[in-house]
Amino acid sequence: PAGAGEFTRRAWLAGKLDLVQAEALLDLVSARSEAGRKQALGHLDGRASAALAALRLPLIDAIADLEARLDFANEDDVDDLDRDHTSDALQALADHMSALAATARAGQLRVRGARIALFGAPNAGKSTLFNALVGADRALVHDQPGTTRDVVEAEGQLGDLRVTWVDTAGVRDDAGTVEAAGIARARAAAAASDVVLWLVDGTTTPEPDALLDLPDGPVVLHFTTKADLLGGPAARATDGATAISALRDDDVALVREAVAEALTSLQGTRADDLVLTRARQASGLRLAAIATARGSEALRAGAPLELPVADLRDAIDAIDEVTGRIAPDDVLAAIFSRFCV
């Protein structure tokens, strides 16, 4: 009987695709948005693989040059090595690797979609805004504080990205046991999101900033709610926050636009730019960049040529592990186990 990913694994073994293309096939099968589908097709066509091969070639050329100088060091016709020039070229290559590795977040957003969490104190209007953003009464709305005890999710579309809206329990210090468990889930959901909508009730004294207490990572958009009860104009800015009412369609549209801008900023690339899609790919390329930069530094410092050669071989091995030229069994098992039969 065929195992998980059996046919894709055989295609890889036969050299018909590499691991980046195999992962792209899985991304294509599981794509939930047009952006994710286009991204997966680009990788499946070999665009990312070609970019990685282009990074590998100058490393091979550099190793060949350095090893030739080691092998024929006593020959009269061997010219002097311009260490600074070679070092500069390798450092530029390392910077390019690092820049490509940094695109992984953009690629992951396009493939898996984005998570947007609504976060704040009880009765801050989170569930009302959540329902308005989703376009359905998914979350219970009530004047009593602590109505939401668990995380409520709903999927939607924002531009060409798939998004998951996440409503969370209100955060406060004097919560009971059950509510405290919901607050812990709220903090975890916010920390795991790409964008956090921090909502503060505009009709009450604002909660201290320390209440948010989130780790670095999510983009935080600050809004004060219930502007309709204040009798003021829609969507006005006060103290760094935008005052909105979840009962006004224009204000809800403004929140959606702010989230879309934040996601565009997180991606940091145009839709047709080459980006990586997997943490594994980014990790391997970062290792390659570190090894290449180490080789550059060794050359500039006047170290024996054997040292930068070893560093550059480490860089090639890291790239080869990304594409599958070097394929540890645990990596293969992790990749193909996600496929269906």
Tab-separated table of C-alpha atoms in Angstrom:
chain	number	residue	atom	x	y	z
A	1	PRO	CA	0.000	0.000	0.000
A	2	ALA	CA	1.154	3.537	-0.736
A	3	GLY	CA	2.333	5.549	2.247
A	4	ALA	CA	1.826	9.234	2.940
A	5	GLY	CA	3.367	11.240	0.112
A	6	GLU	CA	4.428	8.058	-1.662
A	7	PHE	CA	4.091	9.348	-5.212
A	8	THR	CA	5.683	12.725	-4.507
A	9	ARG	CA	8.552	10.971	-2.716
A	10	ARG	CA	9.114	8.752	-5.760
A	11	ALA	CA	9.134	11.828	-8.009
A	12	TRP	CA	11.813	13.345	-5.762
A	13	LEU	CA	13.842	10.116	-5.737
A	14	ALA	CA	13.658	10.035	-9.548
A	15	GLY	CA	14.983	13.584	-9.730
A	16	LYS	CA	11.792	15.009	-11.247
A	17	LEU	CA	11.494	17.607	-8.499
A	18	ASP	CA	13.435	18.736	-5.459
A	19	LEU	CA	12.234	19.165	-1.875
A	20	VAL	CA	11.282	22.810	-2.397
A	21	GLN	CA	9.027	21.752	-5.277
A	22	ALA	CA	7.641	18.856	-3.220
A	23	GLU	CA	6.685	21.292	-0.466
A	24	ALA	CA	5.193	23.579	-3.108
A	25	LEU	CA	2.963	20.720	-4.272
A	26	LEU	CA	1.695	20.303	-0.718
A	27	ASP	CA	1.149	24.072	-0.487
A	28	LEU	CA	-0.820	23.990	-3.747
A	29	VAL	CA	-3.060	21.174	-2.536
A	30	SER	CA	-3.764	22.979	0.738
A	31	ALA	CA	-3.879	26.557	-0.629
A	32	ARG	CA	-6.812	28.504	0.789
A	33	SER	CA	-6.436	31.728	-1.168
A	34	GLU	CA	-5.463	32.972	-4.601
A	35	ALA	CA	-2.231	34.408	-3.179
A	36	GLY	CA	-1.312	31.008	-1.745
A	37	ARG	CA	-2.139	29.224	-4.994
A	38	LYS	CA	0.012	31.586	-7.077
A	39	GLN	CA	2.854	31.305	-4.585
A	40	ALA	CA	2.761	27.497	-4.677
A	41	LEU	CA	2.632	27.386	-8.479
A	42	GLY	CA	5.691	29.625	-8.721
A	43	HIS	CA	7.694	27.297	-6.489
A	44	LEU	CA	6.368	24.192	-8.220
A	45	ASP	CA	7.583	25.610	-11.538
A	46	GLY	CA	11.096	25.747	-10.084
A	47	ARG	CA	11.474	29.485	-9.520
A	48	ALA	CA	12.673	29.141	-5.923
A	49	SER	CA	14.882	26.172	-6.788
A	50	ALA	CA	16.562	28.188	-9.536
A	51	ALA	CA	17.219	31.031	-7.085
A	52	LEU	CA	18.834	28.624	-4.618
A	53	ALA	CA	20.940	27.112	-7.393
A	54	ALA	CA	22.085	30.619	-8.317
A	55	LEU	CA	23.288	31.102	-4.732
A	56	ARG	CA	25.135	27.785	-4.808
A	57	LEU	CA	27.166	28.441	-7.972
A	58	PRO	CA	29.317	31.337	-6.668
A	59	LEU	CA	30.096	29.270	-3.571
A	60	ILE	CA	31.356	26.435	-5.769
A	61	ASP	CA	33.415	28.878	-7.843
A	62	ALA	CA	34.942	30.400	-4.701
A	63	ILE	CA	35.834	26.971	-3.298
A	64	ALA	CA	37.390	25.914	-6.603
A	65	ASP	CA	39.498	29.071	-6.692
A	66	LEU	CA	40.671	28.734	-3.090
A	67	GLU	CA	41.412	25.007	-3.348
A	68	ALA	CA	43.361	25.541	-6.572
A	69	ARG	CA	45.543	28.019	-4.722
A	70	LEU	CA	46.072	25.457	-1.973
A	71	ASP	CA	46.955	22.679	-4.431
A	72	PHE	CA	49.254	24.806	-6.581
A	73	ALA	CA	50.589	27.253	-4.007
A	74	ASN	CA	54.197	26.667	-5.105
A	75	GLU	CA	53.576	27.239	-8.811
A	76	ASP	CA	54.999	30.453	-10.249
A	77	ASP	CA	51.984	31.224	-12.465
A	78	VAL	CA	49.473	31.391	-9.573
A	79	ASP	CA	48.500	35.016	-9.069
A	80	ASP	CA	48.066	36.584	-5.647
A	81	LEU	CA	44.654	36.221	-4.028
A	82	ASP	CA	42.783	39.501	-3.590
A	83	ARG	CA	41.382	38.618	-0.186
A	84	ASP	CA	39.418	41.867	0.268
A	85	HIS	CA	37.696	41.537	-3.114
A	86	THR	CA	36.744	37.892	-2.519
A	87	SER	CA	35.650	38.684	1.021
A	88	ASP	CA	33.400	41.509	-0.201
A	89	ALA	CA	31.817	39.257	-2.811
A	90	LEU	CA	31.113	36.544	-0.232
A	91	GLN	CA	29.647	39.036	2.238
A	92	ALA	CA	27.335	40.389	-0.480
A	93	LEU	CA	26.253	36.822	-1.189
A	94	ALA	CA	25.605	36.210	2.522
A	95	ASP	CA	23.506	39.386	2.701
A	96	HIS	CA	21.463	38.196	-0.277
A	97	MET	CA	20.864	34.856	1.438
A	98	SER	CA	19.732	36.590	4.620
A	99	ALA	CA	17.361	38.828	2.675
A	100	LEU	CA	15.788	35.846	0.928
A	101	ALA	CA	15.446	33.968	4.227
A	102	ALA	CA	13.632	36.993	5.699
A	103	THR	CA	10.873	36.629	3.095
A	104	ALA	CA	9.588	33.437	4.731
A	105	ARG	CA	7.009	35.295	6.820
A	106	ALA	CA	5.509	36.824	3.690
A	107	GLY	CA	5.400	33.414	2.033
A	108	GLN	CA	3.778	31.804	5.053
A	109	LEU	CA	1.123	34.520	5.150
A	110	ARG	CA	0.252	33.871	1.526
A	111	VAL	CA	0.084	30.102	1.958
A	112	ARG	CA	-1.499	29.639	5.390
A	113	GLY	CA	-3.318	32.951	5.638
A	114	ALA	CA	-3.193	35.514	8.432
A	115	ARG	CA	-4.559	35.506	11.966
A	116	ILE	CA	-6.066	38.687	13.410
A	117	ALA	CA	-6.922	38.669	17.122
A	118	LEU	CA	-9.256	41.092	18.901
A	119	PHE	CA	-7.836	41.796	22.338
A	120	GLY	CA	-8.735	44.029	25.266
A	121	ALA	CA	-10.609	44.393	28.552
A	122	PRO	CA	-14.108	42.956	29.127
A	123	ASN	CA	-16.931	44.895	27.456
A	124	ALA	CA	-14.527	46.703	25.126
A	125	GLY	CA	-16.687	45.796	22.141
A	126	LYS	CA	-14.541	42.925	20.848
A	127	SER	CA	-17.381	40.517	20.078
A	128	THR	CA	-19.498	43.232	18.453
A	129	LEU	CA	-16.636	44.219	16.162
A	130	PHE	CA	-15.804	40.541	15.555
A	131	ASN	CA	-19.350	39.864	14.344
A	132	ALA	CA	-19.240	42.957	12.136
A	133	LEU	CA	-15.924	41.934	10.572
A	134	VAL	CA	-17.118	38.373	10.000
A	135	GLY	CA	-20.541	39.444	8.759
A	136	ALA	CA	-22.423	37.039	11.020
A	137	ASP	CA	-23.424	36.680	14.684
A	138	ARG	CA	-20.683	34.210	15.585
A	139	ALA	CA	-19.848	35.544	19.050
A	140	LEU	CA	-22.273	36.163	21.922
A	141	VAL	CA	-22.692	39.860	22.754
A	142	HIS	CA	-23.921	40.925	26.213
A	143	ASP	CA	-23.482	43.826	28.615
A	144	GLN	CA	-22.291	41.497	31.368
A	145	PRO	CA	-18.457	41.466	31.578
A	146	GLY	CA	-16.718	38.179	30.883
A	147	THR	CA	-19.304	36.848	28.424
A	148	THR	CA	-16.598	35.462	26.131
A	149	ARG	CA	-14.697	32.728	27.944
A	150	ASP	CA	-13.030	30.930	25.054
A	151	VAL	CA	-11.429	31.726	21.711
A	152	VAL	CA	-13.911	32.074	18.842
A	153	GLU	CA	-12.604	31.927	15.266
A	154	ALA	CA	-14.101	32.642	11.862
A	155	GLU	CA	-12.468	32.614	8.447
A	156	GLY	CA	-12.817	35.238	5.772
A	157	GLN	CA	-11.097	36.919	2.867
A	158	LEU	CA	-9.158	40.185	2.903
A	159	GLY	CA	-7.918	41.132	-0.532
A	160	ASP	CA	-6.240	38.019	-1.933
A	161	LEU	CA	-5.305	36.702	1.518
A	162	ARG	CA	-7.238	34.206	3.584
A	163	VAL	CA	-7.667	35.507	7.134
A	164	THR	CA	-8.865	34.080	10.422
A	165	TRP	CA	-10.561	36.540	12.773
A	166	VAL	CA	-10.098	35.583	16.429
A	167	ASP	CA	-12.338	36.850	19.237
A	168	THR	CA	-10.847	36.464	22.708
A	169	ALA	CA	-11.890	36.724	26.342
A	170	GLY	CA	-11.673	40.102	28.025
A	171	VAL	CA	-8.469	40.601	30.007
A	172	ARG	CA	-8.625	41.843	33.600
A	173	ASP	CA	-6.757	41.235	36.844
A	174	ASP	CA	-9.584	40.183	39.186
A	175	ALA	CA	-10.937	37.285	37.149
A	176	GLY	CA	-12.270	34.037	38.594
A	177	THR	CA	-10.753	30.635	37.921
A	178	VAL	CA	-12.713	29.847	34.739
A	179	GLU	CA	-12.400	33.371	33.370
A	180	ALA	CA	-8.667	33.368	34.137
A	181	ALA	CA	-8.268	30.260	31.984
A	182	GLY	CA	-10.015	32.096	29.160
A	183	ILE	CA	-7.716	35.085	29.632
A	184	ALA	CA	-4.666	32.817	29.368
A	185	ARG	CA	-6.037	31.516	26.078
A	186	ALA	CA	-6.684	35.067	24.942
A	187	ARG	CA	-3.070	36.053	25.543
A	188	ALA	CA	-1.814	32.936	23.768
A	189	ALA	CA	-4.100	33.581	20.778
A	190	ALA	CA	-2.971	37.201	20.545
A	191	ALA	CA	0.707	36.258	20.759
A	192	ALA	CA	0.242	33.694	17.970
A	193	SER	CA	-1.502	36.182	15.668
A	194	ASP	CA	-0.051	38.287	12.896
A	195	VAL	CA	-2.119	41.356	13.787
A	196	VAL	CA	-3.719	42.292	17.110
A	197	LEU	CA	-6.614	44.731	17.301
A	198	TRP	CA	-6.251	46.253	20.754
A	199	LEU	CA	-9.678	47.590	21.697
A	200	VAL	CA	-10.353	50.007	24.553
A	201	ASP	CA	-13.837	51.118	25.603
A	202	GLY	CA	-13.991	54.812	24.661
A	203	THR	CA	-16.707	55.501	27.239
A	204	THR	CA	-14.581	54.447	30.231
A	205	THR	CA	-11.148	55.151	31.676
A	206	PRO	CA	-8.604	53.499	29.360
A	207	GLU	CA	-6.837	50.410	30.626
A	208	PRO	CA	-3.083	50.758	31.198
A	209	ASP	CA	-0.780	49.797	28.359
A	210	ALA	CA	0.694	47.057	30.533
A	211	LEU	CA	-2.576	45.186	30.150
A	212	LEU	CA	-1.604	44.287	26.604
A	213	ASP	CA	1.651	42.606	27.708
A	214	LEU	CA	2.311	40.841	24.414
A	215	PRO	CA	5.648	39.506	23.139
A	216	ASP	CA	7.258	41.021	20.091
A	217	GLY	CA	5.869	39.758	16.833
A	218	PRO	CA	2.272	40.780	16.120
A	219	VAL	CA	1.484	44.175	14.661
A	220	VAL	CA	-0.712	45.986	17.192
A	221	LEU	CA	-3.454	48.335	15.947
A	222	HIS	CA	-5.019	50.472	18.693
A	223	PHE	CA	-8.717	51.419	18.554
A	224	THR	CA	-11.137	52.970	21.035
A	225	THR	CA	-14.649	51.645	20.643
A	226	LYS	CA	-18.276	52.761	21.141
A	227	ALA	CA	-17.711	56.098	19.415
A	228	ASP	CA	-21.439	56.160	18.619
A	229	LEU	CA	-22.165	56.643	22.333
A	230	LEU	CA	-19.905	59.691	22.492
A	231	GLY	CA	-21.775	61.606	19.828
A	232	GLY	CA	-18.587	62.372	17.925
A	233	PRO	CA	-17.700	61.879	14.262
A	234	ALA	CA	-16.832	58.476	12.940
A	235	ALA	CA	-13.272	57.139	12.910
A	236	ARG	CA	-11.487	60.011	14.608
A	237	ALA	CA	-7.978	59.722	16.054
A	238	THR	CA	-7.396	60.387	19.761
A	239	ASP	CA	-4.201	59.782	21.747
A	240	GLY	CA	-2.683	57.541	19.101
A	241	ALA	CA	-5.835	55.415	18.754
A	242	THR	CA	-8.654	55.587	16.252
A	243	ALA	CA	-12.140	55.964	17.723
A	244	ILE	CA	-14.611	53.683	15.966
A	245	SER	CA	-18.052	52.217	16.351
A	246	ALA	CA	-18.647	48.603	15.382
A	247	LEU	CA	-22.221	49.632	14.516
A	248	ARG	CA	-21.049	51.880	11.683
A	249	ASP	CA	-20.270	50.172	8.387
A	250	ASP	CA	-17.734	52.858	7.460
A	251	ASP	CA	-15.816	52.305	10.690
A	252	VAL	CA	-15.772	48.524	10.203
A	253	ALA	CA	-14.471	49.066	6.671
A	254	LEU	CA	-11.761	51.345	8.105
A	255	VAL	CA	-10.663	48.572	10.498
A	256	ARG	CA	-10.469	46.124	7.600
A	257	GLU	CA	-8.375	48.614	5.610
A	258	ALA	CA	-6.010	49.108	8.559
A	259	VAL	CA	-5.560	45.339	8.890
A	260	ALA	CA	-4.952	45.016	5.133
A	261	GLU	CA	-2.267	47.718	5.302
A	262	ALA	CA	-0.615	45.980	8.264
A	263	LEU	CA	-0.548	42.653	6.396
A	264	THR	CA	0.916	44.345	3.331
A	265	SER	CA	3.615	45.828	5.550
A	266	LEU	CA	4.320	42.426	7.112
A	267	GLN	CA	4.772	40.859	3.697
A	268	GLY	CA	7.165	43.621	2.658
A	269	THR	CA	7.250	42.358	-0.918
A	270	ARG	CA	5.219	42.646	-4.074
A	271	ALA	CA	2.928	39.753	-4.933
A	272	ASP	CA	5.219	38.661	-7.770
A	273	ASP	CA	8.450	38.798	-5.731
A	274	LEU	CA	10.194	35.544	-4.910
A	275	VAL	CA	9.621	34.512	-1.299
A	276	LEU	CA	10.205	31.352	0.701
A	277	THR	CA	7.221	29.586	2.209
A	278	ARG	CA	8.628	27.279	4.879
A	279	ALA	CA	10.457	27.798	8.140
A	280	ARG	CA	12.711	24.875	7.144
A	281	GLN	CA	13.775	26.666	3.976
A	282	ALA	CA	14.433	29.932	5.804
A	283	SER	CA	16.388	28.195	8.559
A	284	GLY	CA	18.631	26.409	6.060
A	285	LEU	CA	19.289	29.596	4.134
A	286	ARG	CA	20.116	31.495	7.325
A	287	LEU	CA	22.672	28.802	8.199
A	288	ALA	CA	24.133	29.161	4.715
A	289	ALA	CA	24.342	32.934	5.170
A	290	ILE	CA	26.103	32.564	8.527
A	291	ALA	CA	28.646	30.109	7.113
A	292	THR	CA	29.284	32.318	4.065
A	293	ALA	CA	29.771	35.394	6.240
A	294	ARG	CA	32.144	33.401	8.452
A	295	GLY	CA	34.193	32.453	5.388
A	296	SER	CA	34.260	36.099	4.318
A	297	GLU	CA	35.567	37.169	7.716
A	298	ALA	CA	38.219	34.435	7.698
A	299	LEU	CA	39.525	35.625	4.336
A	300	ARG	CA	39.633	39.242	5.427
A	301	ALA	CA	41.441	38.304	8.634
A	302	GLY	CA	44.190	36.498	6.700
A	303	ALA	CA	43.307	33.034	8.013
A	304	PRO	CA	44.690	29.927	6.263
A	305	LEU	CA	42.619	29.165	3.166
A	306	GLU	CA	41.528	25.807	4.568
A	307	LEU	CA	39.243	27.662	7.025
A	308	PRO	CA	37.121	29.686	4.566
A	309	VAL	CA	36.951	26.630	2.294
A	310	ALA	CA	35.414	24.644	5.166
A	311	ASP	CA	32.965	27.471	5.862
A	312	LEU	CA	31.860	27.653	2.247
A	313	ARG	CA	31.374	23.883	2.134
A	314	ASP	CA	29.114	24.243	5.193
A	315	ALA	CA	27.129	26.880	3.297
A	316	ILE	CA	26.689	24.579	0.296
A	317	ASP	CA	25.592	21.728	2.571
A	318	ALA	CA	22.958	24.006	4.138
A	319	ILE	CA	21.569	24.957	0.716
A	320	ASP	CA	21.668	21.330	-0.416
A	321	GLU	CA	19.624	20.301	2.616
A	322	VAL	CA	16.981	22.847	1.625
A	323	THR	CA	16.711	21.530	-1.931
A	324	GLY	CA	17.148	17.862	-1.028
A	325	ARG	CA	20.617	17.104	-2.424
A	326	ILE	CA	21.390	16.249	1.201
A	327	ALA	CA	18.261	14.798	2.780
A	328	PRO	CA	18.323	13.556	6.399
A	329	ASP	CA	15.701	10.893	7.034
A	330	ASP	CA	13.955	12.911	9.764
A	331	VAL	CA	13.540	15.866	7.390
A	332	LEU	CA	12.078	13.639	4.683
A	333	ALA	CA	9.727	11.997	7.164
A	334	ALA	CA	8.526	15.393	8.407
A	335	ILE	CA	7.879	16.666	4.871
A	336	PHE	CA	6.154	13.671	3.301
A	337	SER	CA	4.128	12.721	6.371
A	338	ARG	CA	1.991	15.821	5.730
A	339	PHE	CA	0.854	14.476	2.363
A	340	CYS	CA	-2.157	12.258	1.869
A	341	VAL	CA	-1.693	8.871	0.190
